Amino acid sequence: MNVYDSERMYELMKPHGYKISQNYEESDLIILNTCHIREKAAEKIYSELGRIAPFKKESNIKGKQLNIVVAGCVAQAEGKEIIRRQPIVDIVVGPQTYHRLPEILNRLSNKQRKIVDTEFPIENKFDELKKNRINKNAVAFLSIQEGCDKFCSFCVVPYTRGAEYSRPVLDIISEAKNLIQQGAKEICLLGQNVNAYHGLYKNRTMSLSELIMEIANLSGVKRIRYMTSHPADMSEDLIAAHGKVDILLPYLHLPVQSGDNNVLEFMNRKYTAESYIKIINRLRNVRKDMAFSSDFIVGFPGETKDAFNNTLNLVKEVNYCQAYSFKYSRRPGTPGSVLKGQVAENIKDERLSKLQSILNEQQLNFNSKFIGKSFDVLLERIGKKDNQLVGKSPYMQAVHVKTKNYKIGDTVKIHILRADKNSLEGKCI
Ligand code: 5AD
Ligand code: SF4
């Protein structure tokens, strides 16, 4: 989502004469688009601002105006506190107000040196953003839903991104067409709780599965995927869509967080380990090669040794192709931060490494199964070696291939020769 928002910020600034710069030294404007999900991510901003400080000083000496913006969810959560902690910051702008950036920059003057805008405005951000995207990538992100009403007890998103909102269908279709015209082959539909999507269409609302079918009908689109989904919103029609829509990839990121029913309840996740497994099985029934990735939190308050073992058991049962796992990070203002039974840091470390060793093994096994087999790869970028291109398999694995005959944006049949945990290598057939 932050990548998408950053692209949108660039689209806003370009008509005002701004270009992307590769370093701080030559920049007139620096935007840090930030993440507040865990403490570590949030703290990184202050160390980066520390690195930027000398450039600001230097530009002041030269009488040049270097403007520093902190955008994103740290901006939303901390507001003017950011400027208090790091006075080099000129503008603080939240995820729902970044469309105002050009106007805010205009307002900066000698009299008004600092502006904080972290409102949840009445105008719709998406209506204010540029209708034409600038995107030459084979894979394009398209935000269809924002915010979240789930209030998982560990999570800051409902507070930083705000209430759940679905964009109208026709706006999404026109953005998708625009992206496809510019060369996008894969559309990744984004939302913090994307499968809660219920966007306006004429006089009714459309579900995510219906929207996927609409996008699948657009000519030129080769692949569709969506993230991130909440298990409680995996409706029957969405599951069925995986069996009906060929170009919907056989890959789903479906965060489970924990495999223990007590912990899931403390987390306010609204499903059980059993109901999660049922969803996985139903998806595998409609599409037998379905691959799953997930997010895990270890050491949530109240997670006992047995509870953690239940997570390991769930992992073994599902058999993931890939996963992200984190130590629980106490986030101010969330219900989880004040729960009894906070878990000691050394126990979190121990559990994280146990969990990761199983997940890593599953990922390597998943990748290794493809040696000697072939599948379609969408080429996305240039590799580090001569004549090497890198693409993604239908299961989101990175695939490296040496070829002079194909270019970025092509879909190529590739025979897999080697595999490691993070990528595959193959040849064109
Ligand atoms: N501590 C650790 N991990 C968290 N996540 C969200 N909030 C926290 C937190 N407080 C993880 C969840 C989520 C992913 C995006 O980040 O696993 O799915
Ligand atoms: Fe956060 Fe996702 Fe839970 Fe929403 S569903 S509160 S975004 S973890």
XYZ file of C-alpha atoms and ligand atoms in Angstrom:
455
model
C 0.000 0.000 0.000
C 2.865 2.380 0.762
C 4.414 1.630 -2.628
C 1.076 2.504 -4.243
C 0.746 5.709 -2.199
C 4.322 6.711 -3.088
C 3.567 6.250 -6.797
C 0.492 8.447 -6.317
C 2.559 11.141 -4.580
C 4.965 11.180 -7.517
C 2.028 11.532 -9.924
C 0.822 14.521 -7.884
C 4.208 16.249 -7.827
C 5.274 15.654 -11.442
C 3.031 18.353 -12.980
C 4.672 20.813 -10.564
C 8.064 20.159 -12.106
C 9.355 17.514 -9.732
C 11.353 14.497 -10.928
C 12.446 11.370 -9.055
C 15.925 11.810 -7.645
C 18.388 9.090 -6.743
C 19.991 10.836 -3.774
C 19.322 13.342 -1.030
C 22.108 15.673 -2.126
C 20.396 16.877 -5.289
C 16.844 16.854 -3.877
C 14.550 19.839 -3.309
C 11.938 17.689 -1.645
C 12.333 14.523 0.435
C 9.246 12.491 1.318
C 9.511 9.668 3.820
C 6.434 7.510 3.396
C 6.286 5.662 6.676
C 4.904 2.531 8.309
C 3.664 2.371 11.895
C 2.803 -1.322 12.093
C 5.653 -2.282 14.446
C 7.839 -0.175 16.709
C 10.975 -0.988 14.716
C 9.457 0.331 11.477
C 8.364 3.527 13.206
C 11.738 4.123 14.861
C 13.567 3.747 11.534
C 12.075 7.067 10.479
C 13.958 8.961 13.162
C 17.285 7.398 12.254
C 16.653 8.219 8.581
C 15.746 11.803 9.520
C 19.054 11.948 11.400
C 20.841 10.987 8.173
C 18.918 13.657 6.255
C 19.691 16.445 8.788
C 23.136 17.361 7.351
C 21.614 17.827 3.878
C 19.026 20.178 5.316
C 21.752 22.158 7.120
C 23.850 22.319 3.958
C 20.926 23.595 1.890
C 20.111 26.241 4.531
C 23.699 27.465 4.355
C 23.416 27.694 0.574
C 20.132 29.585 0.942
C 18.286 26.777 -0.832
C 14.955 25.443 0.393
C 15.033 21.680 0.981
C 11.577 20.595 2.138
C 11.244 17.483 4.281
C 7.923 15.653 4.424
C 6.959 12.777 6.683
C 3.951 10.993 5.194
C 2.170 7.713 5.956
C 1.012 6.069 9.145
C 3.772 7.300 11.490
C 2.765 10.809 10.412
C -0.870 10.011 11.158
C -0.113 8.508 14.567
C 2.493 10.978 15.825
C 1.481 14.237 14.117
C 3.326 17.311 15.369
C 5.345 15.190 17.820
C 7.513 14.320 14.779
C 8.484 17.983 14.326
C 9.151 18.305 18.057
C 11.488 15.292 17.960
C 13.098 16.269 14.661
C 12.737 19.978 13.792
C 14.172 19.523 10.285
C 10.736 18.192 9.247
C 8.599 20.810 7.475
C 5.432 18.891 6.651
C 3.608 16.011 8.300
C 0.872 14.514 6.153
C -1.277 11.454 6.825
C -2.346 8.655 4.453
C -5.731 10.306 3.901
C -4.416 13.819 3.172
C -1.371 13.308 0.937
C -3.422 14.404 -2.104
C -3.112 17.916 -0.617
C 0.707 17.875 -0.849
C 1.076 20.327 -3.776
C -1.260 22.793 -2.068
C 0.487 22.333 1.306
C 3.878 22.961 -0.321
C 2.454 26.147 -1.841
C 1.310 27.272 1.574
C 4.792 26.859 3.088
C 6.296 30.288 3.342
C 8.652 32.245 5.534
C 5.744 32.933 7.881
C 4.426 29.387 7.960
C 7.410 27.051 8.131
C 5.680 23.950 9.539
C 2.422 22.304 8.431
C 0.777 19.257 9.983
C -2.243 17.787 8.160
C -3.464 14.507 9.585
C -7.197 15.016 9.200
C -9.615 12.426 7.957
C -11.003 14.876 5.365
C -14.523 15.034 3.998
C -13.323 15.186 0.405
C -12.443 11.838 -1.121
C -8.706 11.414 -1.612
C -9.200 9.223 -4.686
C -11.340 11.899 -6.385
C -8.527 14.401 -5.896
C -5.746 12.133 -7.173
C -4.711 12.115 -10.827
C -6.952 10.016 -13.043
C -4.077 8.973 -15.278
C -1.466 6.858 -13.565
C 2.234 6.876 -14.408
C 3.177 3.242 -14.399
C 5.276 1.365 -16.886
C 5.667 -1.782 -14.789
C 4.430 -5.206 -15.832
C 2.900 -5.569 -12.383
C 0.669 -2.707 -11.274
C -0.748 -2.061 -7.831
C -4.285 -0.784 -7.675
C -5.774 0.304 -4.375
C -9.454 -0.693 -4.221
C -10.122 -0.526 -0.499
C -8.566 1.293 2.410
C -8.781 1.342 6.166
C -10.140 -1.382 8.382
C -13.022 -2.006 10.772
C -11.729 -5.278 12.179
C -9.852 -3.857 15.169
C -7.505 -6.777 15.774
C -6.196 -6.003 19.232
C -2.516 -5.787 18.148
C -3.028 -3.547 15.129
C -2.741 0.205 14.545
C -4.298 0.218 11.077
C -7.898 1.108 12.084
C -6.476 4.166 13.873
C -3.954 5.278 11.244
C -5.764 4.429 8.003
C -9.229 5.017 9.389
C -12.577 3.336 8.743
C -12.994 0.811 5.975
C -13.772 2.385 2.607
C -14.314 0.725 -0.797
C -13.729 2.659 -3.995
C -16.576 2.647 -6.553
C -16.300 -0.080 -9.204
C -16.215 2.211 -12.242
C -13.321 4.271 -10.822
C -11.348 1.070 -10.314
C -12.152 -0.228 -13.799
C -11.019 3.022 -15.385
C -7.758 2.983 -13.376
C -7.212 -0.664 -14.374
C -7.749 0.172 -18.066
C -5.313 3.051 -17.789
C -2.679 0.783 -16.215
C -3.184 -1.906 -18.861
C -2.861 0.695 -21.647
C 0.532 1.606 -20.209
C 1.705 -2.001 -20.284
C 0.544 -3.584 -17.030
C -0.007 -7.314 -17.421
C -0.662 -8.202 -13.804
C -3.030 -6.213 -11.608
C -2.622 -6.555 -7.871
C -5.740 -5.305 -6.083
C -4.817 -3.746 -2.778
C -6.555 -3.104 0.495
C -5.772 -3.423 4.187
C -8.770 -5.752 4.376
C -9.220 -6.257 0.639
C -11.765 -9.061 0.743
C -14.147 -6.882 2.777
C -14.492 -4.920 -0.492
C -18.036 -3.756 -1.236
C -17.786 -0.957 -3.782
C -20.651 0.969 -5.290
C -21.875 -0.143 -8.721
C -24.949 1.612 -10.117
C -27.486 1.265 -7.304
C -25.941 -1.684 -5.477
C -22.603 -2.835 -4.097
C -20.245 -5.316 -5.723
C -18.182 -7.892 -3.875
C -14.495 -8.580 -4.514
C -15.289 -11.722 -6.517
C -17.580 -9.739 -8.851
C -14.949 -7.016 -9.222
C -12.319 -9.640 -10.081
C -14.584 -10.992 -12.836
C -15.066 -7.474 -14.231
C -11.309 -6.894 -14.334
C -10.695 -10.345 -15.818
C -12.910 -9.296 -18.753
C -10.685 -6.329 -19.650
C -8.570 -7.078 -22.693
C -4.828 -7.217 -22.100
C -4.829 -8.285 -18.462
C -2.975 -11.568 -17.945
C -2.950 -12.005 -14.182
C -4.966 -10.825 -11.199
C -4.194 -11.146 -7.509
C -5.306 -9.376 -4.342
C -3.985 -8.646 -0.889
C -4.358 -8.609 2.072
C -7.312 -10.776 2.996
C -8.892 -11.473 6.347
C -9.931 -15.127 6.837
C -13.349 -14.107 8.203
C -14.110 -12.356 4.891
C -13.234 -15.316 2.624
C -16.789 -15.621 1.309
C -18.078 -18.604 -0.668
C -18.266 -16.575 -3.889
C -14.658 -15.420 -3.516
C -13.477 -18.976 -2.902
C -15.490 -20.129 -5.935
C -13.879 -17.382 -8.073
C -10.530 -19.151 -7.635
C -12.014 -22.134 -9.465
C -13.672 -20.027 -12.188
C -11.289 -17.245 -13.144
C -8.257 -18.718 -14.915
C -6.172 -15.572 -14.640
C -6.744 -15.247 -10.886
C -3.416 -16.557 -9.608
C -3.339 -19.795 -7.588
C -1.705 -17.953 -4.714
C -3.238 -16.321 -1.672
C -1.752 -14.362 1.210
C -4.066 -15.280 4.073
C -2.626 -14.161 7.419
C -3.536 -16.466 10.289
C -1.393 -14.738 12.994
C -1.729 -17.679 15.424
C -2.888 -21.293 15.396
C -4.292 -21.180 18.923
C -7.965 -20.429 19.519
C -7.421 -18.616 22.820
C -4.768 -16.365 21.314
C -6.978 -15.761 18.260
C -9.712 -14.647 20.618
C -7.352 -12.347 22.555
C -6.312 -10.946 19.177
C -9.992 -10.404 18.228
C -9.445 -12.248 14.962
C -13.026 -13.581 14.632
C -12.124 -17.125 13.429
C -10.674 -20.317 14.862
C -7.761 -22.469 13.743
C -10.320 -25.029 12.540
C -12.340 -22.548 10.486
C -9.108 -21.210 8.938
C -8.049 -24.709 7.887
C -11.515 -25.257 6.415
C -11.065 -22.197 4.183
C -7.663 -23.450 3.034
C -9.159 -26.840 2.177
C -12.100 -25.316 0.330
C -9.733 -23.229 -1.759
C -7.629 -26.309 -2.495
C -10.815 -28.098 -3.538
C -11.673 -25.507 -6.178
C -8.074 -25.023 -7.310
C -5.829 -27.929 -6.433
C -2.495 -26.141 -6.952
C -3.431 -23.240 -4.636
C -0.379 -21.992 -2.668
C -0.671 -20.058 0.591
C 1.424 -17.509 2.390
C 0.697 -15.985 5.771
C 1.662 -13.576 8.546
C 2.390 -14.748 12.076
C 2.801 -12.937 15.371
C 4.655 -14.793 18.131
C 4.547 -13.814 21.771
C 1.177 -12.098 21.796
C 0.056 -11.513 25.423
C -1.296 -14.747 26.864
C 0.524 -17.002 24.374
C 1.564 -20.044 26.418
C 3.986 -22.743 25.336
C 1.065 -24.962 24.342
C -0.571 -22.115 22.462
C 2.644 -21.577 20.503
C 2.790 -25.302 19.744
C -0.707 -25.026 18.282
C 0.694 -22.449 15.840
C 3.453 -24.875 14.837
C 0.848 -27.606 14.319
C -1.252 -25.358 12.112
C 1.816 -24.481 10.041
C 2.533 -28.176 9.540
C -1.042 -28.839 8.511
C -1.316 -25.989 5.993
C 2.189 -26.278 4.507
C 2.897 -22.710 3.377
C 4.808 -21.655 0.267
C 6.111 -18.594 2.080
C 5.380 -16.509 5.184
C 6.235 -13.434 7.217
C 6.619 -13.776 10.967
C 7.095 -11.141 13.635
C 7.585 -10.804 17.350
C 4.612 -9.083 18.940
C 5.310 -5.350 19.155
C 3.343 -3.320 21.703
C 1.647 -0.465 19.902
C 0.449 2.474 21.988
C -3.313 2.917 21.923
C -4.130 -0.647 20.870
C -6.000 -2.974 23.280
C -3.210 -5.581 23.075
C -0.650 -3.210 24.548
C -2.384 -3.208 27.948
C -3.272 -6.910 28.141
C -1.932 -8.978 31.003
C 0.493 -11.790 30.223
C 2.988 -9.893 28.039
C 5.637 -12.380 26.879
C 9.338 -11.873 27.689
C 11.577 -10.789 24.806
C 13.881 -13.846 25.044
C 10.883 -16.190 24.770
C 9.628 -14.269 21.738
C 13.093 -14.670 20.155
C 13.114 -18.389 20.822
C 9.611 -18.912 19.418
C 10.278 -16.771 16.362
C 13.353 -18.756 15.423
C 11.533 -22.092 15.922
C 8.634 -20.946 13.763
C 10.903 -19.501 11.094
C 12.960 -22.651 10.795
C 9.794 -24.641 9.942
C 8.523 -21.944 7.566
C 11.910 -21.750 5.834
C 11.966 -25.508 5.381
C 8.455 -25.428 3.895
C 9.442 -22.630 1.530
C 12.521 -24.531 0.316
C 10.473 -27.724 -0.141
C 7.802 -25.809 -2.021
C 10.375 -24.299 -4.388
C 12.310 -27.546 -4.854
C 9.179 -29.374 -6.035
C 9.329 -27.364 -9.252
C 12.757 -28.578 -10.368
C 12.249 -30.363 -13.690
C 8.821 -28.797 -14.189
C 7.747 -25.761 -16.193
C 5.298 -22.927 -15.820
C 4.480 -19.458 -17.135
C 6.612 -16.650 -15.788
C 5.768 -12.957 -16.150
C 9.061 -11.135 -16.713
C 9.224 -8.076 -14.463
C 12.731 -6.675 -14.262
C 16.346 -6.890 -15.387
C 18.559 -9.239 -13.346
C 22.072 -8.629 -12.030
C 23.790 -10.981 -14.500
C 24.286 -10.479 -18.259
C 21.110 -11.088 -20.303
C 19.271 -12.088 -17.156
C 15.626 -11.274 -16.578
C 13.664 -11.867 -13.394
C 9.983 -12.683 -13.250
C 7.354 -14.240 -11.046
C 5.785 -17.658 -11.216
C 2.021 -18.076 -10.767
C 2.844 -18.799 -7.099
C 4.785 -15.536 -6.621
C 8.216 -17.168 -6.638
C 11.044 -15.082 -8.132
C 12.354 -16.842 -11.255
C 15.704 -15.980 -12.884
C 16.305 -16.730 -16.535
C 18.961 -15.896 -19.131
C 17.438 -14.876 -22.436
C 17.961 -12.481 -25.320
C 14.649 -13.319 -26.978
C 12.204 -11.913 -24.486
C 11.583 -8.615 -22.742
C 9.989 -7.292 -19.584
C 6.221 -7.728 -19.727
C 6.404 -11.005 -21.690
C 4.945 -14.187 -20.261
C 7.316 -17.041 -20.984
C 7.225 -20.799 -20.382
C 10.207 -21.619 -18.220
C 11.677 -24.988 -17.317
C 13.026 -24.931 -13.764
C 16.590 -26.148 -13.270
C 17.518 -25.009 -9.765
C 15.770 -23.835 -6.633
C 16.731 -22.321 -3.331
C 14.649 -20.823 -0.541
C 14.200 -17.418 -2.143
C 14.198 -18.023 -5.868
C 14.190 -20.374 -8.826
C 16.367 -20.499 -11.895
C 15.316 -21.874 -15.256
C 15.543 -21.755 -19.033
C 13.046 -20.727 -21.683
C 11.387 -23.577 -23.559
N 3.255 -6.607 16.362
C 3.785 -7.499 15.502
N 3.302 -7.704 14.278
C 2.233 -6.984 13.896
N 1.519 -6.981 12.747
C 0.549 -6.063 12.855
N 0.598 -5.459 14.056
C 1.634 -6.025 14.733
C 2.180 -5.854 16.017
N 1.671 -4.984 16.880
C 1.787 -7.901 11.633
C 0.593 -8.831 11.378
C 0.035 -8.278 10.102
C 1.270 -7.738 9.411
C 1.037 -6.756 8.331
O 2.008 -7.147 10.461
O 1.086 -10.135 11.198
O -0.641 -9.255 9.332
Fe -5.043 -4.727 11.224
Fe -5.538 -6.527 9.263
Fe -6.701 -6.773 11.712
Fe -7.443 -4.799 10.063
S -7.696 -7.035 9.706
S -7.049 -4.593 12.264
S -5.492 -4.271 9.062
S -4.490 -6.936 11.198
